[in-house]
Coordinates of C-alpha atoms and ligand atoms in Angstrom, one line a residue:
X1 CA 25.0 18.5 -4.9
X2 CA 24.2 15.5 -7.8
X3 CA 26.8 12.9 -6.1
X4 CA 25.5 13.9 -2.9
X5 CA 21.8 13.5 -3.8
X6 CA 22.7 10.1 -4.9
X7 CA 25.3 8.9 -2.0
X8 CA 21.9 10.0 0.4
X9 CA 19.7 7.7 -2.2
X10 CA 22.4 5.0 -1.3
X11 CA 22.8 5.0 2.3
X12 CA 18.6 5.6 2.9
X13 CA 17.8 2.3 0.5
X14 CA 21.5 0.3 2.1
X15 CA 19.8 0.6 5.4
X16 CA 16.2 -0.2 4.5
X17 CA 17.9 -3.3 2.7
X18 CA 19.4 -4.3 5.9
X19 CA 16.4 -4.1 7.7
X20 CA 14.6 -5.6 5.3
X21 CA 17.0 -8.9 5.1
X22 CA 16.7 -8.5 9.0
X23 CA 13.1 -9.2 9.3
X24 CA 13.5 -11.7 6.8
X25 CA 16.0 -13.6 9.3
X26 CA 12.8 -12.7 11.8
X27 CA 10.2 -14.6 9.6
X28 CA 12.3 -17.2 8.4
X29 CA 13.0 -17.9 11.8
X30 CA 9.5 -18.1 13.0
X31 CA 8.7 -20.4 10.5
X32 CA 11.0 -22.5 12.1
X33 CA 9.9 -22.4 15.0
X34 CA 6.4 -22.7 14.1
X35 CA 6.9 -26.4 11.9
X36 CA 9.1 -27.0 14.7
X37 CA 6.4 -26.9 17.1
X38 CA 4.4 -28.8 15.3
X39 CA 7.0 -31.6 15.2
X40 CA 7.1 -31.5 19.0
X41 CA 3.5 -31.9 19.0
X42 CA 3.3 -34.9 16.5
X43 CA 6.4 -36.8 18.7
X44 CA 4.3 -36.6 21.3
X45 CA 1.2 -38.0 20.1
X46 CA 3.2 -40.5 18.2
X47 CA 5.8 -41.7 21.7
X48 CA 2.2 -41.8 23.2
X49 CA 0.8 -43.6 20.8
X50 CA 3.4 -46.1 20.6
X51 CA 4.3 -46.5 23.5
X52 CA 0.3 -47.3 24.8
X53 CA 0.3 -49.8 22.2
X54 CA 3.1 -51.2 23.8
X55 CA 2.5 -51.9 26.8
X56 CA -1.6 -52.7 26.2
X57 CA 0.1 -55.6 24.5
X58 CA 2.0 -56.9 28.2
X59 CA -0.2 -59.6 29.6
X60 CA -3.0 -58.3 32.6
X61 CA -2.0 -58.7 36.3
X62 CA -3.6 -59.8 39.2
X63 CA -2.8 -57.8 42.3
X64 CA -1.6 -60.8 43.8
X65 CA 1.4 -61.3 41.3
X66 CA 4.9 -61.7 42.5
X67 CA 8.1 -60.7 40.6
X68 CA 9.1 -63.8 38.5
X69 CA 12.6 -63.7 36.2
X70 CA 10.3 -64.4 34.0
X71 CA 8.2 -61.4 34.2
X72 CA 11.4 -59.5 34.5
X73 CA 13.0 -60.5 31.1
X74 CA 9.3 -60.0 29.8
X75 CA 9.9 -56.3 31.0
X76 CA 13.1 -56.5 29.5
X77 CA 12.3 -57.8 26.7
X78 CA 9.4 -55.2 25.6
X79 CA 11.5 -52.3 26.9
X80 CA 14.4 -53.7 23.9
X81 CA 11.7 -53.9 21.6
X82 CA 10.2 -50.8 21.9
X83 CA 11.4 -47.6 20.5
X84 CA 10.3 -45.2 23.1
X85 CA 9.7 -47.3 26.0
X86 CA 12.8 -46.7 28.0
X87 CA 12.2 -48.3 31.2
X88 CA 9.2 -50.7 32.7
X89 CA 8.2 -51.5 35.6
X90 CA 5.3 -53.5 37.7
X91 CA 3.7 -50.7 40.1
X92 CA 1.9 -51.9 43.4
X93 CA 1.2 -49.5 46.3
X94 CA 3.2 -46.7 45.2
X95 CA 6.0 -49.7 45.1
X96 CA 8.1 -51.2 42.1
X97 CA 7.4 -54.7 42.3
X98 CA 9.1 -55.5 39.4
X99 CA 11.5 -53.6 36.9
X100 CA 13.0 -54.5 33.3
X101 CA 16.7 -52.7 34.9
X102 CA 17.6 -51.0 38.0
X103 CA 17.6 -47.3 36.7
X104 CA 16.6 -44.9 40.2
X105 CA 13.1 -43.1 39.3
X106 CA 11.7 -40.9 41.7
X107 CA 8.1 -42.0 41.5
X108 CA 7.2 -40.1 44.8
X109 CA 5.0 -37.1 43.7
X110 CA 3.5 -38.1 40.5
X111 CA 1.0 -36.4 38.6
X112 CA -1.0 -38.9 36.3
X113 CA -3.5 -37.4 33.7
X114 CA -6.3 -39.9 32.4
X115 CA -6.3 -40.5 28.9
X116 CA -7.9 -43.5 28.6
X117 CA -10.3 -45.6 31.2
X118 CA -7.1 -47.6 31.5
X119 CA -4.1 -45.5 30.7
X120 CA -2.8 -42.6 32.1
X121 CA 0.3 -40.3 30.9
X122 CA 2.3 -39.1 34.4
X123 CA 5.6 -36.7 35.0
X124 CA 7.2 -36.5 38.5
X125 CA 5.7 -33.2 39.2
X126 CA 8.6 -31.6 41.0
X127 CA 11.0 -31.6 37.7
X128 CA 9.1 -30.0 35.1
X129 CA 11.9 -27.8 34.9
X130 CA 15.0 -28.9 33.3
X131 CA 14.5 -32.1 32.9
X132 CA 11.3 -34.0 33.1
X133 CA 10.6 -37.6 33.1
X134 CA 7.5 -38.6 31.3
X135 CA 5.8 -42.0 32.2
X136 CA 3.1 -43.9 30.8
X137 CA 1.1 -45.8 33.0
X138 CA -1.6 -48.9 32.4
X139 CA -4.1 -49.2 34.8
X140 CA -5.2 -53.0 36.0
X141 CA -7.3 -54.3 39.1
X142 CA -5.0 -52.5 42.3
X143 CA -1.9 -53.1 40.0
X144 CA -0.2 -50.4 37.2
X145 CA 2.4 -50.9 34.6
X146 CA 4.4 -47.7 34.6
X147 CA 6.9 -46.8 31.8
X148 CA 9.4 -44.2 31.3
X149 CA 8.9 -43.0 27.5
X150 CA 11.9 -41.0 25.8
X151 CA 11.8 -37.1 26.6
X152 CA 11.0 -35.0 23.8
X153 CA 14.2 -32.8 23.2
X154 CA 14.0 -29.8 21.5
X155 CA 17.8 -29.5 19.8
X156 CA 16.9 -32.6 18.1
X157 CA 15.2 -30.2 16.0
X158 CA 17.5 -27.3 13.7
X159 CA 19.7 -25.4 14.3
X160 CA 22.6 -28.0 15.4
X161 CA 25.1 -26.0 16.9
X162 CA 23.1 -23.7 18.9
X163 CA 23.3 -25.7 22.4
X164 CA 21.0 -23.7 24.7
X165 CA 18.8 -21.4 22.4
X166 CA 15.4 -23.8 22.1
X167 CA 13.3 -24.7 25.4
X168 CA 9.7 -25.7 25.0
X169 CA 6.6 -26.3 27.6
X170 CA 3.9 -28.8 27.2
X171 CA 0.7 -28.3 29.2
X172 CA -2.0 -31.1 29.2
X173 CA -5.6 -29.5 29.6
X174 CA -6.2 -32.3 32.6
X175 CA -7.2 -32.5 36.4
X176 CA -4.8 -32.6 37.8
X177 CA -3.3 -29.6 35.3
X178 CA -0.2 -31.2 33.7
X179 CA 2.6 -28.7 32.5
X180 CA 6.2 -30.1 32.1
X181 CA 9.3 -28.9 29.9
X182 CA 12.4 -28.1 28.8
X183 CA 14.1 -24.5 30.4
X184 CA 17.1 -24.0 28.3
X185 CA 17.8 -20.5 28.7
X186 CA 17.6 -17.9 31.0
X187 CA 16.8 -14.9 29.1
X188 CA 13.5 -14.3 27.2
X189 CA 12.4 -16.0 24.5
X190 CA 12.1 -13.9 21.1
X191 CA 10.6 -15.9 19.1
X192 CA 8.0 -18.4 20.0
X193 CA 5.0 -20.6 18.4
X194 CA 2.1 -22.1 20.3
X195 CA 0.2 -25.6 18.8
X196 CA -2.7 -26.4 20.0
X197 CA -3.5 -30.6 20.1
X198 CA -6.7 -31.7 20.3
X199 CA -7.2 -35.9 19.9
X200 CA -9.4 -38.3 21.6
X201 CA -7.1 -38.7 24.2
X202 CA -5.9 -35.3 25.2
X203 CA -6.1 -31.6 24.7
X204 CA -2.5 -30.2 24.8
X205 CA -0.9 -27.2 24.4
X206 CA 3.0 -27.0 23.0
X207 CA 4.8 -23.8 23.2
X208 CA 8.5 -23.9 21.6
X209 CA 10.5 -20.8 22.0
X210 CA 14.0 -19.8 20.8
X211 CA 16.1 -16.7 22.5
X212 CA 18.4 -14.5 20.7
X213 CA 21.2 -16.8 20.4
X214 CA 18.5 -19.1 18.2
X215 CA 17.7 -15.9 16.4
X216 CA 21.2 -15.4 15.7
X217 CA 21.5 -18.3 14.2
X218 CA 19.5 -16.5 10.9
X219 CA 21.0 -13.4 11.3
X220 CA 24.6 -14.8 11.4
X221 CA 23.9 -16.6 8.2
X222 CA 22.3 -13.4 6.9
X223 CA 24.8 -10.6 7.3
X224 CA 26.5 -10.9 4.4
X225 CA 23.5 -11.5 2.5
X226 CA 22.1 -8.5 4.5
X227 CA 25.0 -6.3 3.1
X228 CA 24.8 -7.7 -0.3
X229 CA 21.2 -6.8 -0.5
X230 CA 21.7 -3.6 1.2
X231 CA 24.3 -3.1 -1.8
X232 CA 21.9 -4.4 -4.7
X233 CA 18.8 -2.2 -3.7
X234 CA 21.2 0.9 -2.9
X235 CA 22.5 1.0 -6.5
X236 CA 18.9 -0.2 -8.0
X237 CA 17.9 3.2 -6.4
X238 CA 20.5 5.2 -7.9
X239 CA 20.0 3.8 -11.0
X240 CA 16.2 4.3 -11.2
X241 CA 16.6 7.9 -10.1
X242 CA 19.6 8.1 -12.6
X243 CA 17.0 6.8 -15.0
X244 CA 13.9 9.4 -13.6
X245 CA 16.5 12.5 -13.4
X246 CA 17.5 12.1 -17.2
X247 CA 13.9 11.8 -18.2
X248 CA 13.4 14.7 -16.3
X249 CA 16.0 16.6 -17.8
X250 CA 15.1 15.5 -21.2
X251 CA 11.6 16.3 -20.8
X252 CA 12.8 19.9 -19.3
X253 CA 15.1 20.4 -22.8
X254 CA 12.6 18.6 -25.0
X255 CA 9.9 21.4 -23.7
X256 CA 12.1 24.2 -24.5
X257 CA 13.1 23.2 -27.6
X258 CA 9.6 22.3 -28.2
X259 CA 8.5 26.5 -27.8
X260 CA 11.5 27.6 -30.0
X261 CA 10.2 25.3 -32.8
X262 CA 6.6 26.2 -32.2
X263 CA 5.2 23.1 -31.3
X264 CA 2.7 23.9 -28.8
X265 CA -0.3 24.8 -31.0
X266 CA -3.9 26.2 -30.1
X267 CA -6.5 23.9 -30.5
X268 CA -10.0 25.4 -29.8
X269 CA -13.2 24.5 -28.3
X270 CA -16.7 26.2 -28.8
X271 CA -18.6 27.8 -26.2
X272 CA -22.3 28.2 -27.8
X273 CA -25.0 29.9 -26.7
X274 CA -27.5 27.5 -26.5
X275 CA -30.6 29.4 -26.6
X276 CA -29.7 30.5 -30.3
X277 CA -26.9 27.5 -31.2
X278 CA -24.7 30.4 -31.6
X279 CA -21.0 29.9 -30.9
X280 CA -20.2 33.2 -29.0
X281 CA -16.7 32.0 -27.9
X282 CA -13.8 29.4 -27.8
X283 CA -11.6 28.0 -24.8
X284 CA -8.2 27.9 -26.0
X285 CA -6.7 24.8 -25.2
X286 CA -3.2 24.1 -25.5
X287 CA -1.5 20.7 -27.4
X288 CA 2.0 19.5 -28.1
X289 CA 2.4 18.4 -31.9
X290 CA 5.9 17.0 -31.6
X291 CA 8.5 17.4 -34.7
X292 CA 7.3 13.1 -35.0
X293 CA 3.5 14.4 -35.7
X294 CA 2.6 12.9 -32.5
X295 CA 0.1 14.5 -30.5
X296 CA 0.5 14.9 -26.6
X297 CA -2.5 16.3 -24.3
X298 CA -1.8 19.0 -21.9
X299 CA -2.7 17.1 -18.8
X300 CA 1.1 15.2 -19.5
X301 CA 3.4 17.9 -19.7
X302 CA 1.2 21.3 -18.4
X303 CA 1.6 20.5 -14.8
X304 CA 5.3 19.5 -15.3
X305 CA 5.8 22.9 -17.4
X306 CA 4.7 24.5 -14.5
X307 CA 6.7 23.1 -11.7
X308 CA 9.7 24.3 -14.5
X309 CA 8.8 27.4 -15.3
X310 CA 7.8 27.0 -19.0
X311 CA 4.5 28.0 -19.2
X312 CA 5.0 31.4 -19.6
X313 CA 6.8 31.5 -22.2
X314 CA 4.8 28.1 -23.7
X315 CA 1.2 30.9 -23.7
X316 CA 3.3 33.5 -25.5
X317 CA 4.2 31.1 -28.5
X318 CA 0.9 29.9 -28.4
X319 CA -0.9 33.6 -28.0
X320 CA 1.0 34.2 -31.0
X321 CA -0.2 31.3 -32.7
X322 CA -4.0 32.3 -31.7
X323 CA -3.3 36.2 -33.0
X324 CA -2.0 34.4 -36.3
X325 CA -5.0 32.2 -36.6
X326 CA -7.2 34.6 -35.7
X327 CA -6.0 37.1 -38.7
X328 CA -6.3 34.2 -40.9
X329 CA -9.2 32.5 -40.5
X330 CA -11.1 34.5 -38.1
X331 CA -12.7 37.2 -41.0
X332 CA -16.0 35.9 -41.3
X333 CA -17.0 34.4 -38.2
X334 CA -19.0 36.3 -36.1
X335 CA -17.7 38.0 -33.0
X336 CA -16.0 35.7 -30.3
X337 CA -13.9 35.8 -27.4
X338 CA -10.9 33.4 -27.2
X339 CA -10.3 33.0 -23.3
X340 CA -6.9 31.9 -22.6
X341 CA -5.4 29.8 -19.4
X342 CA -3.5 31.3 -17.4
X343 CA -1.6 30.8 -14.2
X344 CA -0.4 33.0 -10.9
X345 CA 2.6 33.6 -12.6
X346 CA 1.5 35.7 -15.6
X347 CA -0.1 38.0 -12.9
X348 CA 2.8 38.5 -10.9
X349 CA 4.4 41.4 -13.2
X350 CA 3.8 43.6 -16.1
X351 CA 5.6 41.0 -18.2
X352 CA 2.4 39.0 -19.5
X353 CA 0.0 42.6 -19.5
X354 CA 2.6 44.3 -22.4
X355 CA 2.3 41.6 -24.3
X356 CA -1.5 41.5 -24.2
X357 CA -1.3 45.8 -24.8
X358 CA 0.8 45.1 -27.6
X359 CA -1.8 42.7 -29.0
X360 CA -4.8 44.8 -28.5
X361 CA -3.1 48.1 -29.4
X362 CA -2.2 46.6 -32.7
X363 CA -6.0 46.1 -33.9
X364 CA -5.1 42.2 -34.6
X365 CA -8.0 40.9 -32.9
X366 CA -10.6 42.5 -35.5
X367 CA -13.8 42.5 -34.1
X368 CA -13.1 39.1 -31.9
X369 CA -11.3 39.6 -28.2
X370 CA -9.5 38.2 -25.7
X371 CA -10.4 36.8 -22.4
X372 CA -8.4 35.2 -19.8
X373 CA -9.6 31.9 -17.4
X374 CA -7.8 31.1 -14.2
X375 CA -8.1 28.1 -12.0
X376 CA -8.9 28.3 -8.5
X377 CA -7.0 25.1 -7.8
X378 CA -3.7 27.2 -7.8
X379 CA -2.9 29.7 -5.3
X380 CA -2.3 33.5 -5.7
X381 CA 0.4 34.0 -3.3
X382 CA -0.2 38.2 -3.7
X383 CA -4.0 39.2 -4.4
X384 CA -2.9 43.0 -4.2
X385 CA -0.3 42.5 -6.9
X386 CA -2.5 40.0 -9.1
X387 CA -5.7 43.0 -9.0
X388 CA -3.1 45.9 -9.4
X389 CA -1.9 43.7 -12.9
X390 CA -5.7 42.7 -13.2
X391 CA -6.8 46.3 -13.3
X392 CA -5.0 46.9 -15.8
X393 CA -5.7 44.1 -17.9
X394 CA -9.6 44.8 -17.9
X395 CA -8.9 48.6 -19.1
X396 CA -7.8 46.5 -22.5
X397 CA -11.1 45.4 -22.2
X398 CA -10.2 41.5 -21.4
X399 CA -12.4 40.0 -18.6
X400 CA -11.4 37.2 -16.1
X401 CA -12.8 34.1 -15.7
X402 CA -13.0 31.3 -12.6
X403 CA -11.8 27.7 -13.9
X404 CA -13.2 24.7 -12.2
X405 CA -15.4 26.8 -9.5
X406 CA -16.5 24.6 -6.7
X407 CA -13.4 22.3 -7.0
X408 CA -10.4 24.1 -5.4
X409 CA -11.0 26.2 -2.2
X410 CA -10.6 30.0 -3.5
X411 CA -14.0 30.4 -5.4
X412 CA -15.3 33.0 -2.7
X413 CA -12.3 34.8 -2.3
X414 CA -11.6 34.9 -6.1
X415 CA -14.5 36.4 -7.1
X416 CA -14.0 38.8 -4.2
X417 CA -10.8 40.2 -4.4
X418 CA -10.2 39.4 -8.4
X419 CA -13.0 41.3 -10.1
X420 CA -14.3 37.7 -12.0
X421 CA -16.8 38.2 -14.5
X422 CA -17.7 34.4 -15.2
X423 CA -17.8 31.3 -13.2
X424 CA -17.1 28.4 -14.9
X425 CA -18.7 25.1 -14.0
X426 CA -16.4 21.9 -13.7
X427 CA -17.4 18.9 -15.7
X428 CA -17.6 17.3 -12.3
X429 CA -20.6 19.4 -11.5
X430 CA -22.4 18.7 -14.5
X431 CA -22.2 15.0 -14.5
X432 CA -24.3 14.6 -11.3
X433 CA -27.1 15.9 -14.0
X434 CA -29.9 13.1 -13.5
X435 CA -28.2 11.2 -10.9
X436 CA -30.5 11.5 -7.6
X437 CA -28.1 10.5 -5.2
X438 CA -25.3 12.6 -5.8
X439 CA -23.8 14.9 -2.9
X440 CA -22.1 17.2 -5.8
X441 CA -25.5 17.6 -7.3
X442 CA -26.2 20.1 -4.6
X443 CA -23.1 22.0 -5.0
X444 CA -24.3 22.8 -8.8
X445 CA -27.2 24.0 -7.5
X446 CA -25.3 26.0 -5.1
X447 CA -22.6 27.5 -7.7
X448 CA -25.5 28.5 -10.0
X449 CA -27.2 30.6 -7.0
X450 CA -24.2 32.0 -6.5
X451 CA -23.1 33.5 -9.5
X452 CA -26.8 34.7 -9.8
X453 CA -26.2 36.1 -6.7
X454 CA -23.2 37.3 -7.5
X455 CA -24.2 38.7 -10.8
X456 CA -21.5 37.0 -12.5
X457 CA -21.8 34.9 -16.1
X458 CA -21.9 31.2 -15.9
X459 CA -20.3 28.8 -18.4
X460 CA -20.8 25.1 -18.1
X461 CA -18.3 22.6 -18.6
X462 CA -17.7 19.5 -19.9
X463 CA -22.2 19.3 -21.2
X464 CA -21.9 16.2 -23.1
X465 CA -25.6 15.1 -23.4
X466 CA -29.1 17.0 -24.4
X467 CA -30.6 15.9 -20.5
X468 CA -27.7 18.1 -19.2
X469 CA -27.9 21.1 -21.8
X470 CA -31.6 20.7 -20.5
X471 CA -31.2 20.9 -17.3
X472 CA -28.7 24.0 -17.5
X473 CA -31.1 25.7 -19.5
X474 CA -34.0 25.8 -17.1
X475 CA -31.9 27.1 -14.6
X476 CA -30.4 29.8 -16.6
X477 CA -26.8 28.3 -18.0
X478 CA -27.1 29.3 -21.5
X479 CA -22.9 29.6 -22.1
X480 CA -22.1 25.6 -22.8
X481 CA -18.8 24.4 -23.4
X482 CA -18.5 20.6 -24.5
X483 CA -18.8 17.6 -26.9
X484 CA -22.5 18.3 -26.9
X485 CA -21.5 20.6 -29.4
X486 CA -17.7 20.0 -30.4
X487 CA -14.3 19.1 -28.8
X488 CA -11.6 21.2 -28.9
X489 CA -11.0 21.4 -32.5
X490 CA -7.8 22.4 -34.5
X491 CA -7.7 26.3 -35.7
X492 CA -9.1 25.6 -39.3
X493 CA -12.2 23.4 -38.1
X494 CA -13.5 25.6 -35.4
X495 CA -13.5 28.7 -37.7
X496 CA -15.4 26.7 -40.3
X497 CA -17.6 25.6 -37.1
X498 CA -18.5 28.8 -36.6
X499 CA -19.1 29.6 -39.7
X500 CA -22.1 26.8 -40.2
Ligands
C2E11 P1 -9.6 22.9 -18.4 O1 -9.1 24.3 -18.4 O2 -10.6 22.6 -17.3 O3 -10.1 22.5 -19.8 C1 -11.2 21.8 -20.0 C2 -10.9 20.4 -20.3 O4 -12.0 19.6 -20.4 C3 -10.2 20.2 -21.7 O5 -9.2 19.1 -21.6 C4 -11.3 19.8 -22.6 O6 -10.9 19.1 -23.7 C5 -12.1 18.9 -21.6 N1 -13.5 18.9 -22.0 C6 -14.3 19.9 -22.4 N2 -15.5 19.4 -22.7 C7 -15.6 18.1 -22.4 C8 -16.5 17.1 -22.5 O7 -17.7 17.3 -22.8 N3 -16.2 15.8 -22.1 C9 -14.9 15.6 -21.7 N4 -14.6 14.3 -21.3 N5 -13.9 16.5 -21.6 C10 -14.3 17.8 -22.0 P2 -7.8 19.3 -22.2 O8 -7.8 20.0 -23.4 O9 -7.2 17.9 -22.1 O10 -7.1 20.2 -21.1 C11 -6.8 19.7 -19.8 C12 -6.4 20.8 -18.9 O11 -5.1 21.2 -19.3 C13 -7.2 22.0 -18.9 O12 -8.4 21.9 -18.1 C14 -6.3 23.1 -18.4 O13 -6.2 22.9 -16.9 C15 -4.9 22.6 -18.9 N6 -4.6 23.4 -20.1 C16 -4.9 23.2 -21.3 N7 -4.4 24.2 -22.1 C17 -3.7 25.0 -21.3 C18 -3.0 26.2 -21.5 O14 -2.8 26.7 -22.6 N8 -2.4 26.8 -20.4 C19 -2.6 26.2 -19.1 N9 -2.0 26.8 -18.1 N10 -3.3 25.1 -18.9 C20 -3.9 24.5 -20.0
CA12 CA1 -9.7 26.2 -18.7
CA13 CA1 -12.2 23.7 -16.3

């Protein structure tokens, strides 16, 4: 079952590694795309650029002018000089009048977008498909200079060797609406990014997109790594729950031995009567003093105890313990009740109820007693069973009271079926004393009227200030557990405590 648990841990965090390291190939590729777009958009602007520049600087035509070889090597001349200018030409009447080389252009249905009172970008609007020709055209008096600028070309951008896997689109926000590109592939893009250009001279929008085969391009390069890293995080896995599973277990065996040596001791803390400053009582409260003198709470190992099965056997060492202080110390105090926590568990035989016979039959106790608190954050799987084991517990003259009322959801039905004597208030409760706007506030209220109700005791948790022991007063609360008066305090301090 242990080698399977961890070949499971394996497999689970392989695969998530291989998705992970495949989204990774997703975002890695998207950035490309997206600076890629951005490139596209800045060639552009720059071929435009340029190229304007370029021919602005050709001399201005009448429209009278005729075709010198002059005026042709002129062409010729700027088109050799220019690094995007491909191709120039003297435009007349939808007519070349005059061309720098004798390349066929099909001029026929052009769309021209004004980006300038004298300069207009134009593509032949019936090939905005695969390929496109882009021309840049200077306006003069009833003649145009028209020149064919380089096409932007997408696989001059990464990744070299993947032929048909980047297409783009370029649409000019114009009248007439301009829209040219490069369609590369037929299947759907899969990753895409969309610039947005806004200069003095246009407003254009570039979309670049890449299909699976771009994709693939990431992935390719990333299935190794994708396995590797599947590999690494599967074994990081089993390690850290290697790691978790012996602390577990060593927690597990450091907990047993900790009962055989005794280590879980009682600590105490008084429950006074306020109205006389009397303590009348003490909440046992348990604490691990490990073989190193180091003390641990019980909030760090009483849930795991628990979950293991150990706190059974954990309350009998410490009952003991309690008994054993109790004959010791407990002579001269007045008479108190020491209310001990319990769980489901202790109620679910006769196991726990012989031992607290034994106790009481045995005249230990002197004239102090025992009680028992349970939470109502746990639940009682069998209420029959627990009141049958109850019953028989209060004919030993030990009561029953309600931990944390008002925090868990069996309050009503506790003090229903259970046969509670007390409700004790959580510290929660109590610390909405003096705040105004506190919903909880209201519940306090409502646990107090209850247990009036009721007719049940009431014992208030967690009272750390005079405003609150106040407060508690006035509506009845007299029983006060908290560091208004003391915290939990080991076996020798509280009986002097209660002494004073
Ligand atoms: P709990 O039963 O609600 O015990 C009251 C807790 O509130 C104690 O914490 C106590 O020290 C603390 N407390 C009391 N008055 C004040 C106060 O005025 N201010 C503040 N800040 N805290 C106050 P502790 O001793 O750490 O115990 C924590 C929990 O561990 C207990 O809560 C109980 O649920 C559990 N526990 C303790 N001992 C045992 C035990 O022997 N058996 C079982 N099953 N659970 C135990
Ligand atoms: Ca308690
Ligand atoms: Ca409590």
């Amino acid at each position: 079952m242990g080698k399977i648990k961890y070949i499971i841990i394996f497999l689970v965090v392989f695969a998530l590694g291989l998705v992970l390291v495949k989204g990774v190939d997703r975002i890695i590729a998207n950035s490309v795309i997206a600076r890629d777009s951005e490139m596209l958009a800045s060639k552009f602007q720059m071929y435009i650029t340029e190229s304007a520049e370029q021919i602005l600087e050709m001399p201005r035509l009448d429209p009278g002018v005729t075709c010198t070889a002059e005026l042709e090597s002129l062409l010729k001349q700027k088109t050799f000089d220019s690094s995007f200018v491909r191709w120039l030409a003297i435009y007349k009447d939808n007519q070349v009048l005059c061309q720098s080389g004798v390349i066929p252009h099909d001029l026929t249905a052009l769309k021209a977008h004004k980006v300038r009172e004298n300069l207009s970008i134009a593509v032949a609007s019936h090939n905005t498909q695969t390929s496109h020709e882009l021309f840049l055209m200077r306006h003069m008096e009833g003649i145009d200079y028209i020149a064919s600028i380089t096409p932007l070309r997408p696989r001059y951008f990464v990744p070299v060797d993947c032929e048909r896997c980047l297409e783009y689109k370029v649409s000019l926000d114009s009248d007439p609406y301009i829209e040219f590109g490069f369609d590369n592939f037929a299947d759907e893009p899969v990753v895409y990014h969309v610039v947005q250009e806004q200069n003095p001279y246009y407003h254009a929008t570039f979309e670049l997109s890449g299909n699976r085969v771009f994709l693939e391009q990431y992935s390719q390069l990333g299935w190794r790594v994708s396995v590797a890293t599947g590999i690494v995080l599967g074994l990081l896995a089993c390690l850290v729950y290697w790691r978790w599973n012996n602390h577990q277990i060593s927690l597990d065996s450091q907990i047993k031995r900790g009962i055989q040596r005794g280590e879980f001791i009682p600590y105490y803390q008084p429950i006074v009567d306020s109205s006389t400053g009397m303590p009348v009582g003490a909440e046992v409260l348990v604490r691990w003093l490990r073989h190193d003198n180091r003390m641990i709470p019980p909030n760090q190992f009483i849930p795991f105890a628990e979950a293991r099965g150990h706190i059974l056997p954990m309350t009998t060492s410490m009952l003991n313990k309690v008994i054993n202080d109790i004959q010791l110390l407990g002579g001269q105090s007045p008479p108190l009740f020491f209310s001990i926590n319990i769980v489901p568990a202790h109620l679910e035989n006769d196991d726990f109820y012989h031992q607290l016979q034994e106790i009481v039959e045995s005249g230990m106790l002197g004239h102090h007693r025992l009680s028992l608190e349970i939470t109502e954050r746990l639940p009682i799987k069998d209420m029959t069973l627990a009141r049958q084991t109850l019953d028989k517990i209060y004919a030993l003259g030990i009561d029953l009271k309600l931990d944390d009322a008002g925090t868990g959801y069996g309050c009503f039905s506790y003090v229903q079926h259970l046969g509670i004597s007390t409700l004790k208030i959580d510290k929660m409760f109590v610390d909405t004393i003096g705040q105004s706007h506190n919903f909880n506030g209201k519940t306090l209220d409502a646990i107090i009227s209850f247990a009036n109700e009721s007719k049940l005791h009431v014992i208030a948790e967690g009272v750390e200030t005079v405003e609150q022991q106040g407060y508690l007063g006035e509506l009845g609360v007299k029983l006060i557990q908290g560091y208004y008066y003391s915290k939990p305090l080991a076996a020798e301090d509280f009986f002097k405590f209660t002494l004073a």
